[in-house]
Structure formats: structure tokens, C-alpha cells
Amino acid sequence: MKNIVSNKDFPSSKNFTYLNTANVGLMLNKAEKEINDWVKDLATNGSNNFNEIAEEDVFSSLHNSAAKLLNASPSDIAAGSSATELLSSLAWAIMPSKDQNIVSTNIVFPSTVYPWMRVASSTESEIRLVKEKNNFISSQDIIDLIDNNTSVVCISHVEYSNGQVFDLGLLSKAAHKHNALLIVDATQSAGAIPIDVKQTPIDAIVCGAYKWLCGPFGAAFMYVTPELSEKLEPGLVGFRSHKKMWELDASRIVYPDSAKKFEFSTMAFGCALGLSKSINFLNKVGVNNIFKYNRELADILIDKLRSQSACITSPLDNSRSSIITAYYKDKDSNKIIEHLKNRNVYVSKRGKAIRFSPHLYNTIDDIDNAVEQIDSIITKI
Ligand SMILES: Cc1ncc(COP(=O)(O)O)c(C=O)c1O
């Protein structure tokens, strides 16, 4: 298996065995440099260089790179500080009414559903959560909950806790059949799993930077179709919400005619610039190539875990991703994780399972090392 990135791109990846991208990804070194350079310039020069023109135009590189990632148009991308922030603005903008419902799952990452719950507590709309069975969500169960009163189906493309990948084409068809919107949280997939909005009609996608996109905390983006964006008034607004932000006209808001209407304030702008660098890098490597590479790593890991008689709790069929969860019968996962950490192998615990999440900077050696370290302790605990 040939590596697809060089050590120079992720210099720390050889200092330890990092199998924890579903928690926080390693940052591309060029993204880190971009962020640090921006902070240094601001600290040293105030707004001499980062002037009003630069501030107004600051998101254009992220609009372009994120659009390329999703095969969308740059005008359909909004930048923000976090996936949760952008989704909250969208949820208030859509504001499902009392007779409408929102469909999601009961194991989704809380931030994917909490914004809808908050809106529902004001509007009395109904939240319908598909119950997991044996830790998995059946797509048919999601489809069965959608009816003509469904306003939104909001799911995470990949479930953070078990790595299950949803078929967005299937859910898009099911939602649109009832005139409901499909809104996708791609924080656990974008950068690792291809998403093409021209092939798969999705109404909105939110995505944070700091996992599979190898970017920082403090930046995110949202894709919204022009048809939906045109109908909506953002839930969060500020001076940047005005079409000509530097008019600073407190008497009215005229929103931009694009997804930019969801950009409303200042933020740690360097983070958006850094994120754009990392997305450009991933676009160049090719998300299709990353997907294949990660799947090979995941499949090798699955085989090795099976040979240790681990109970694998992530999917083994085509809905698998490179988030692999497993536990060992009668063994405390916490003890195994602690042992791994002491040997410079980093993973997370989710539920009772150990969560491994390799990405493009990992190699077979990382997988071998993690499994060998588990081997060395498993009979002793
Ligand atoms: C699916 C999913 N969505 C959102 C988030 C959090 O995103 P943010 O911190 O950008 O709000 C996470 C973090 O783990 C996640 O797994």
C-alpha cells in the first residue's frame, strides 16, 4: 500500500500513532502556517494589512475550496466558526412550525439535533428520532418516519459513535418525495468520503474543520442550495449580514443574494484561511483516493481486530467508514486505551468500545503498531 501524502505535510504524524481523526484531525502544516501568519500579522500590524477590503473578501478562498470539495458553486457556500453555529442559524431560519416535524436519529452527534430541539421548544414542532437497534440505524426506519408534515430530515452523514455511513441519495429521494429538506452534517465525512451535490440533491450541508478536513478549531462552512437560501432569513445576523457590509447601515438589512447571507460577524478569520488551505490540499490529493486509502487501512484493521476476537461494533458492510469501533469481551476498554496512550497510540472511547479513526496520514505500520500494543496487554488485564 503506497502512502498518499508525504511526512512533510503532517510532520508530527511520525512522532506517535494517531488513530483519532474522528475526535480531532492532525492539521496540515500549511494550514497551521497560514493561521499563525494571519495572527502574527494582526497582532503586529492591526488592520494595516488586514484592512476593510481584506476583511470583506476574507472568505472567498474558503468559498472556492469548499465548493470544489462538494462540486458546488462558491456562491452556495457560507463560512462560519463552527458547524453548530451554522446549523443553528439554519434551524432558526427554517423554523419548522407546530404542525411540522424534524426527523433525525437517537445516536446522532448532539449538535446535529440540538439546534432543531431548541427551535422546536419555541414553535412546538415535533422531533422524531429513529431508535438504534444494536447500535445501528436502519435507513428504512428513517424513511418510515418521514411524512407530508416533515419539514427537515437532519442526519450526520457518518455516525460519530460507530462509523455508519448513510446513503444520502436514498435519504434525499425519501425526503424530497414528501417535500421535506435533507440537511446533512458532514463533519465526520467531508474530506474522507466523496460528496457531490450535483449527483445527490442535498438541501444544506454543514461541516466543521477540525476532523477529516485537517483544519483548525474555529472554522466551518455550510452549503445551501440557492433555491433554499433565497427563501430564508438567517437565524443569526450582524453587521456582516448586510449586502454591503461597510455601509454600516443600522436602519435596514439587505441580505446578499447568496449563501453569504449566513455570514454575520467577525471571527478568527485566520482559521477560515487555514481551512481553505487544507481543503485545497485534500482536493489535490483527491477525496476519492483518500476514501479508497482509508478504507484499505480500515479493512486491514478490521481483519486484525477479528483475529484477536474483538467484538466489532461498527458496520462491516458497504456502510462502513474508516471509523472502526470494537471492544474485547470481559476487558475494560478504558484500560486498553490507557495502555495505548502510554505507548504513544491515540484512540478514543465511545460507549463501551474503542474508536479507531485512521486518515490519510496513517500507514499500515500505525495499524500494526496499535494492534500489537493491544496484543501485548490483552491477556494481562
Ligand atoms: C457529526 C458532528 N457534528 C458536529 C460536531 C461538532 O462540530 P463543531 O464543533 O464545529 O460545532 C461533531 C464533533 O464531534 C460531530 O462529530
Short mmCIF file of C-alpha atoms and ligand atoms in Angstrom, two decimals:
data_model
loop_
_atom_site.label_atom_id
_atom_site.label_comp_id
_atom_site.label_asym_id
_atom_site.label_seq_id
_atom_site.Cartn_x
_atom_site.Cartn_y
_atom_site.Cartn_z
CA MET A 1 0.00 0.00 0.00
CA LYS A 2 1.56 3.27 -1.15
CA ASN A 3 1.33 6.33 1.11
CA ILE A 4 -0.75 9.11 -0.42
CA VAL A 5 0.77 12.04 1.46
CA SER A 6 4.29 12.92 2.48
CA ASN A 7 5.54 13.24 6.06
CA LYS A 8 6.29 16.87 5.25
CA ASP A 9 2.56 17.62 5.04
CA PHE A 10 1.86 16.26 8.53
CA PRO A 11 5.26 16.36 10.25
CA SER A 12 4.02 15.15 13.66
CA SER A 13 2.37 12.04 12.23
CA LYS A 14 5.58 10.06 12.72
CA ASN A 15 6.01 11.12 16.36
CA PHE A 16 3.19 8.86 17.54
CA THR A 17 0.44 6.61 16.25
CA TYR A 18 -2.55 8.86 15.79
CA LEU A 19 -5.80 6.99 15.11
CA ASN A 20 -8.11 9.69 16.42
CA THR A 21 -9.27 11.83 13.50
CA ALA A 22 -12.95 11.37 14.44
CA ASN A 23 -12.01 13.35 17.55
CA VAL A 24 -9.56 15.93 16.15
CA GLY A 25 -7.57 15.50 12.94
CA LEU A 26 -3.90 16.38 12.64
CA MET A 27 -3.64 19.77 10.96
CA LEU A 28 -1.99 20.18 7.58
CA ASN A 29 1.28 22.06 8.20
CA LYS A 30 0.45 24.64 5.51
CA ALA A 31 -2.87 25.34 7.23
CA GLU A 32 -1.11 25.84 10.56
CA LYS A 33 1.35 28.26 8.93
CA GLU A 34 -1.45 30.23 7.27
CA ILE A 35 -3.26 30.64 10.60
CA ASN A 36 -0.12 31.61 12.51
CA ASP A 37 0.92 34.09 9.80
CA TRP A 38 -2.51 35.72 9.90
CA VAL A 39 -2.49 36.01 13.71
CA LYS A 40 1.07 37.38 13.67
CA ASP A 41 0.18 40.00 11.08
CA LEU A 42 -2.93 41.07 13.01
CA ALA A 43 -1.03 41.20 16.30
CA THR A 44 1.81 43.18 14.77
CA ASN A 45 0.05 45.43 12.28
CA GLY A 46 -3.56 45.70 13.45
CA SER A 47 -5.69 46.45 10.40
CA ASN A 48 -2.85 47.98 8.34
CA ASN A 49 -2.74 44.89 6.13
CA PHE A 50 -5.94 43.13 7.18
CA ASN A 51 -7.93 46.21 6.15
CA GLU A 52 -11.61 46.61 5.30
CA ILE A 53 -11.13 45.29 1.77
CA ALA A 54 -9.27 42.22 3.06
CA GLU A 55 -11.90 41.64 5.74
CA GLU A 56 -14.77 41.85 3.25
CA ASP A 57 -13.07 39.40 0.89
CA VAL A 58 -11.63 37.08 3.57
CA PHE A 59 -13.90 34.09 2.92
CA SER A 60 -13.54 33.93 -0.85
CA SER A 61 -10.78 31.30 -0.75
CA LEU A 62 -12.91 29.10 1.55
CA HIS A 63 -15.96 29.59 -0.69
CA ASN A 64 -13.88 28.34 -3.62
CA SER A 65 -12.19 25.39 -1.93
CA ALA A 66 -15.34 24.13 -0.18
CA ALA A 67 -17.33 24.50 -3.42
CA LYS A 68 -14.76 22.38 -5.23
CA LEU A 69 -14.89 19.76 -2.47
CA LEU A 70 -18.66 19.36 -2.90
CA ASN A 71 -18.89 20.09 -6.65
CA ALA A 72 -20.97 23.16 -5.77
CA SER A 73 -20.82 26.81 -6.72
CA PRO A 74 -18.79 29.19 -4.48
CA SER A 75 -21.89 31.38 -4.10
CA ASP A 76 -23.65 28.47 -2.36
CA ILE A 77 -21.07 28.33 0.46
CA ALA A 78 -21.14 30.30 3.73
CA ALA A 79 -18.24 30.43 6.18
CA GLY A 80 -18.60 30.36 9.95
CA SER A 81 -16.88 29.50 13.20
CA SER A 82 -18.38 26.08 13.85
CA ALA A 83 -20.74 23.55 12.34
CA THR A 84 -23.08 24.04 15.31
CA GLU A 85 -23.22 27.80 14.80
CA LEU A 86 -24.09 27.48 11.10
CA LEU A 87 -26.68 24.78 11.74
CA SER A 88 -28.27 26.88 14.49
CA SER A 89 -28.65 29.81 12.13
CA LEU A 90 -30.18 27.50 9.54
CA ALA A 91 -32.57 25.87 12.03
CA TRP A 92 -33.91 29.25 13.14
CA ALA A 93 -34.18 30.30 9.51
CA ILE A 94 -36.26 27.24 8.58
CA MET A 95 -38.13 27.26 11.90
CA PRO A 96 -40.44 24.26 11.40
CA SER A 97 -43.92 25.13 12.65
CA LYS A 98 -46.19 23.49 15.23
CA ASP A 99 -47.74 21.03 12.77
CA GLN A 100 -44.37 20.02 11.27
CA ASN A 101 -41.76 17.51 12.36
CA ILE A 102 -37.98 17.06 12.17
CA VAL A 103 -36.52 13.59 11.67
CA SER A 104 -33.10 12.50 12.98
CA THR A 105 -31.59 9.60 14.95
CA ASN A 106 -31.20 8.94 18.67
CA ILE A 107 -27.45 8.27 18.35
CA VAL A 108 -26.60 11.31 16.20
CA PHE A 109 -23.96 13.75 17.49
CA PRO A 110 -25.97 16.06 19.82
CA SER A 111 -25.04 19.23 17.90
CA THR A 112 -26.77 17.86 14.80
CA VAL A 113 -30.13 17.72 16.54
CA TYR A 114 -29.97 20.18 19.46
CA PRO A 115 -30.47 23.28 17.24
CA TRP A 116 -33.73 21.73 15.99
CA MET A 117 -34.77 20.85 19.55
CA ARG A 118 -34.19 24.45 20.59
CA VAL A 119 -36.36 25.74 17.75
CA ALA A 120 -38.97 23.06 18.49
CA SER A 121 -39.18 24.17 22.11
CA SER A 122 -40.33 27.57 20.83
CA THR A 123 -42.52 26.50 17.91
CA GLU A 124 -43.79 23.18 19.33
CA SER A 125 -42.73 21.32 16.20
CA GLU A 126 -42.16 17.61 16.74
CA ILE A 127 -38.74 15.94 16.93
CA ARG A 128 -38.80 12.34 15.65
CA LEU A 129 -35.71 10.31 16.47
CA VAL A 130 -35.15 6.91 14.92
CA LYS A 131 -34.11 4.46 17.63
CA GLU A 132 -30.97 2.49 17.03
CA LYS A 133 -31.15 -1.30 17.01
CA ASN A 134 -27.96 -2.99 18.19
CA ASN A 135 -26.15 0.33 17.79
CA PHE A 136 -27.19 0.77 14.12
CA ILE A 137 -29.75 2.95 12.46
CA SER A 138 -31.87 1.40 9.74
CA SER A 139 -32.30 3.81 6.80
CA GLN A 140 -35.74 2.29 6.30
CA ASP A 141 -36.66 3.36 9.85
CA ILE A 142 -35.67 6.94 8.93
CA ILE A 143 -37.73 6.76 5.75
CA ASP A 144 -40.72 5.37 7.68
CA LEU A 145 -40.74 8.41 9.98
CA ILE A 146 -40.91 10.90 7.08
CA ASP A 147 -44.41 12.06 6.16
CA ASN A 148 -46.08 15.04 4.50
CA ASN A 149 -45.61 17.06 7.69
CA THR A 150 -41.86 16.52 7.77
CA SER A 151 -40.03 19.80 7.38
CA VAL A 152 -36.46 18.52 7.71
CA VAL A 153 -34.53 15.27 7.80
CA CYS A 154 -31.27 16.18 9.53
CA ILE A 155 -28.65 13.46 9.90
CA SER A 156 -24.92 13.09 10.22
CA HIS A 157 -23.50 11.56 7.02
CA VAL A 158 -21.34 9.33 9.22
CA GLU A 159 -22.38 8.50 12.78
CA TYR A 160 -19.53 9.58 15.08
CA SER A 161 -20.09 6.73 17.53
CA ASN A 162 -19.95 3.73 15.19
CA GLY A 163 -18.84 4.97 11.75
CA GLN A 164 -22.09 4.06 9.97
CA VAL A 165 -22.36 5.89 6.62
CA PHE A 166 -25.81 6.83 5.32
CA ASP A 167 -26.78 6.60 1.66
CA LEU A 168 -27.53 10.27 1.01
CA GLY A 169 -29.12 9.51 -2.39
CA LEU A 170 -31.66 7.22 -0.75
CA LEU A 171 -32.50 9.70 2.03
CA SER A 172 -32.64 12.60 -0.40
CA LYS A 173 -35.22 10.78 -2.52
CA ALA A 174 -37.26 9.82 0.53
CA ALA A 175 -37.23 13.36 1.95
CA HIS A 176 -37.99 15.08 -1.35
CA LYS A 177 -40.87 12.71 -2.08
CA HIS A 178 -42.61 14.43 0.86
CA ASN A 179 -41.26 17.92 0.07
CA ALA A 180 -39.06 17.73 3.14
CA LEU A 181 -35.50 19.10 3.21
CA LEU A 182 -32.46 16.86 3.60
CA ILE A 183 -29.84 18.59 5.75
CA VAL A 184 -26.56 16.79 6.31
CA ASP A 185 -23.87 17.25 8.92
CA ALA A 186 -20.70 16.25 7.05
CA THR A 187 -18.29 16.94 9.93
CA GLN A 188 -17.45 13.21 10.16
CA SER A 189 -17.23 12.65 6.40
CA ALA A 190 -16.14 15.63 4.29
CA GLY A 191 -12.51 15.20 3.29
CA ALA A 192 -12.73 11.42 3.69
CA ILE A 193 -15.87 10.45 1.77
CA PRO A 194 -16.80 11.99 -1.59
CA ILE A 195 -19.89 14.23 -1.63
CA ASP A 196 -21.18 15.58 -4.93
CA VAL A 197 -24.20 17.84 -4.65
CA LYS A 198 -24.75 17.76 -8.41
CA GLN A 199 -25.21 13.98 -8.22
CA THR A 200 -27.00 13.88 -4.88
CA PRO A 201 -29.50 16.65 -4.22
CA ILE A 202 -28.95 17.76 -0.63
CA ASP A 203 -30.56 21.00 0.55
CA ALA A 204 -27.86 22.02 3.02
CA ILE A 205 -24.59 20.65 4.39
CA VAL A 206 -22.74 21.88 7.45
CA CYS A 207 -19.17 20.88 8.18
CA GLY A 208 -16.59 21.67 10.85
CA ALA A 209 -12.89 21.99 10.04
CA TYR A 210 -11.00 20.11 12.70
CA LYS A 211 -11.59 16.46 11.87
CA TRP A 212 -11.32 14.89 8.39
CA LEU A 213 -10.59 18.27 6.75
CA CYS A 214 -7.34 18.57 8.73
CA GLY A 215 -8.12 22.16 9.64
CA PRO A 216 -8.38 24.10 12.91
CA PHE A 217 -10.97 24.66 15.63
CA GLY A 218 -12.79 27.92 14.89
CA ALA A 219 -13.81 27.47 11.25
CA ALA A 220 -16.60 25.72 9.39
CA PHE A 221 -18.65 26.06 6.24
CA MET A 222 -22.19 25.49 5.09
CA TYR A 223 -23.54 24.67 1.64
CA VAL A 224 -27.11 25.79 0.93
CA THR A 225 -28.90 25.40 -2.40
CA PRO A 226 -29.73 28.76 -3.98
CA GLU A 227 -33.43 27.79 -4.01
CA LEU A 228 -33.45 27.26 -0.25
CA SER A 229 -31.15 30.16 0.56
CA GLU A 230 -33.38 32.57 -1.36
CA LYS A 231 -36.37 31.67 0.82
CA LEU A 232 -34.60 32.01 4.16
CA GLU A 233 -33.86 34.78 6.61
CA PRO A 234 -30.80 33.72 8.66
CA GLY A 235 -31.31 32.93 12.33
CA LEU A 236 -28.15 34.78 13.32
CA VAL A 237 -27.42 38.25 11.95
CA GLY A 238 -24.86 41.00 12.44
CA PHE A 239 -23.13 43.78 10.52
CA ARG A 240 -21.72 41.30 8.01
CA SER A 241 -25.25 40.16 7.08
CA HIS A 242 -25.79 43.31 5.02
CA LYS A 243 -25.07 43.02 1.29
CA LYS A 244 -22.68 45.97 1.51
CA MET A 245 -21.27 45.35 4.96
CA TRP A 246 -19.19 48.53 5.15
CA GLU A 247 -22.25 50.73 4.59
CA LEU A 248 -22.86 50.00 8.30
CA ASP A 249 -26.47 50.96 7.80
CA ALA A 250 -28.22 50.29 11.10
CA SER A 251 -31.63 51.16 9.65
CA ARG A 252 -32.04 48.04 7.49
CA ILE A 253 -30.54 44.67 6.49
CA VAL A 254 -30.35 43.84 2.80
CA TYR A 255 -29.07 40.28 2.63
CA PRO A 256 -26.58 39.13 -0.04
CA ASP A 257 -28.17 37.10 -2.86
CA SER A 258 -26.14 34.02 -1.98
CA ALA A 259 -25.24 31.73 0.92
CA LYS A 260 -23.08 34.64 2.16
CA LYS A 261 -26.26 35.87 3.87
CA PHE A 262 -25.40 33.34 6.65
CA GLU A 263 -22.10 35.13 7.40
CA PHE A 264 -22.81 37.67 10.09
CA SER A 265 -19.82 38.67 12.20
CA THR A 266 -16.09 38.81 12.75
CA MET A 267 -14.39 35.56 13.70
CA ALA A 268 -10.90 34.10 13.98
CA PHE A 269 -10.52 34.77 10.25
CA GLY A 270 -7.12 33.10 10.05
CA CYS A 271 -8.86 29.81 10.82
CA ALA A 272 -11.03 30.17 7.72
CA LEU A 273 -7.90 30.91 5.66
CA GLY A 274 -6.16 27.86 7.14
CA LEU A 275 -9.17 25.66 6.48
CA SER A 276 -9.16 26.75 2.88
CA LYS A 277 -5.50 25.66 2.57
CA SER A 278 -6.26 22.22 3.96
CA ILE A 279 -9.32 21.72 1.74
CA ASN A 280 -7.27 22.73 -1.32
CA PHE A 281 -4.70 20.13 -0.31
CA LEU A 282 -7.35 17.39 0.08
CA ASN A 283 -8.90 18.38 -3.26
CA LYS A 284 -5.49 17.94 -4.85
CA VAL A 285 -4.90 14.52 -3.28
CA GLY A 286 -8.47 13.67 -4.35
CA VAL A 287 -11.20 12.66 -1.89
CA ASN A 288 -11.86 9.53 -4.00
CA ASN A 289 -8.23 8.48 -3.45
CA ILE A 290 -8.44 9.30 0.26
CA PHE A 291 -11.64 7.28 0.55
CA LYS A 292 -10.02 4.22 -1.07
CA TYR A 293 -6.84 4.58 1.01
CA ASN A 294 -8.71 4.98 4.30
CA ARG A 295 -10.95 2.04 3.50
CA GLU A 296 -7.92 -0.15 2.89
CA LEU A 297 -6.49 0.87 6.25
CA ALA A 298 -9.84 0.25 7.91
CA ASP A 299 -10.22 -3.17 6.30
CA ILE A 300 -6.75 -4.22 7.44
CA LEU A 301 -7.62 -3.04 10.94
CA ILE A 302 -10.92 -4.94 10.88
CA ASP A 303 -9.13 -8.17 9.85
CA LYS A 304 -6.56 -7.78 12.60
CA LEU A 305 -9.15 -6.98 15.26
CA ARG A 306 -11.15 -10.03 14.19
CA SER A 307 -8.09 -12.23 14.51
CA GLN A 308 -7.85 -11.01 18.12
CA SER A 309 -11.51 -11.98 18.63
CA ALA A 310 -12.51 -8.37 19.23
CA CYS A 311 -16.25 -7.64 19.03
CA ILE A 312 -16.55 -5.12 16.21
CA THR A 313 -19.45 -2.75 16.74
CA SER A 314 -19.12 -0.69 13.55
CA PRO A 315 -20.67 -1.84 10.26
CA LEU A 316 -18.83 -4.42 8.18
CA ASP A 317 -20.92 -3.96 5.05
CA ASN A 318 -20.79 -1.15 2.50
CA SER A 319 -21.99 1.35 5.12
CA ARG A 320 -18.59 1.14 6.87
CA SER A 321 -16.21 4.10 7.05
CA SER A 322 -12.74 4.42 8.50
CA ILE A 323 -14.26 4.91 11.95
CA ILE A 324 -13.95 1.44 13.47
CA THR A 325 -15.29 0.61 16.93
CA ALA A 326 -14.55 -2.56 18.87
CA TYR A 327 -14.35 -3.96 22.37
CA TYR A 328 -12.91 -7.11 23.90
CA LYS A 329 -15.20 -9.40 25.88
CA ASP A 330 -14.71 -9.01 29.66
CA LYS A 331 -11.92 -6.44 29.12
CA ASP A 332 -12.14 -2.82 30.20
CA SER A 333 -11.72 -0.58 27.12
CA ASN A 334 -10.50 2.26 29.37
CA LYS A 335 -7.54 0.14 30.49
CA ILE A 336 -6.65 -0.71 26.90
CA ILE A 337 -6.88 2.94 25.83
CA GLU A 338 -4.68 4.00 28.76
CA HIS A 339 -2.12 1.34 27.84
CA LEU A 340 -2.16 2.51 24.22
CA LYS A 341 -1.68 6.12 25.29
CA ASN A 342 1.32 5.13 27.40
CA ARG A 343 2.78 3.65 24.22
CA ASN A 344 2.03 6.72 22.11
CA VAL A 345 -1.02 5.28 20.39
CA TYR A 346 -4.03 7.60 20.44
CA VAL A 347 -7.66 6.48 20.09
CA SER A 348 -10.97 7.40 21.81
CA LYS A 349 -13.65 5.59 23.77
CA ARG A 350 -17.25 5.81 22.60
CA GLY A 351 -19.84 3.83 24.52
CA LYS A 352 -18.04 0.73 25.73
CA ALA A 353 -15.96 0.49 22.56
CA ILE A 354 -12.53 1.71 21.49
CA ARG A 355 -12.88 4.00 18.47
CA PHE A 356 -10.09 3.92 15.88
CA SER A 357 -10.25 6.51 13.12
CA PRO A 358 -7.32 6.40 10.66
CA HIS A 359 -6.97 9.06 7.96
CA LEU A 360 -4.68 9.82 5.04
CA TYR A 361 -1.58 10.48 7.17
CA ASN A 362 -1.71 7.00 8.72
CA THR A 363 0.07 3.94 7.34
CA ILE A 364 -0.15 0.19 7.76
CA ASP A 365 2.62 0.49 10.36
CA ASP A 366 0.26 2.56 12.51
CA ILE A 367 -2.42 -0.12 12.28
CA ASP A 368 0.12 -2.88 13.02
CA ASN A 369 1.51 -0.97 15.98
CA ALA A 370 -1.92 -0.34 17.54
CA VAL A 371 -2.91 -3.99 17.22
CA GLU A 372 0.46 -5.24 18.53
CA GLN A 373 0.17 -2.95 21.56
CA ILE A 374 -3.29 -4.33 22.29
CA ASP A 375 -1.91 -7.86 21.90
CA SER A 376 0.75 -7.12 24.48
CA ILE A 377 -1.79 -6.22 27.16
CA ILE A 378 -4.97 -8.08 26.40
CA THR A 379 -4.14 -11.24 28.36
CA LYS A 380 -2.81 -9.25 31.31
CA ILE A 381 -5.94 -7.23 32.18
C1 LIG B 1 -21.13 14.88 13.50
C2 LIG B 1 -20.57 16.04 14.25
N1 LIG B 1 -21.10 17.27 14.08
C3 LIG B 1 -20.62 18.34 14.71
C4 LIG B 1 -19.58 18.23 15.61
C5 LIG B 1 -19.11 19.45 16.32
O1 LIG B 1 -18.90 20.46 15.40
P1 LIG B 1 -18.48 21.94 15.85
O2 LIG B 1 -17.52 21.79 16.97
O3 LIG B 1 -17.86 22.51 14.59
O4 LIG B 1 -19.72 22.66 16.22
C6 LIG B 1 -19.01 16.98 15.84
C7 LIG B 1 -17.89 16.82 16.80
O5 LIG B 1 -17.53 15.76 17.21
C8 LIG B 1 -19.51 15.86 15.14
O6 LIG B 1 -18.99 14.63 15.32
#
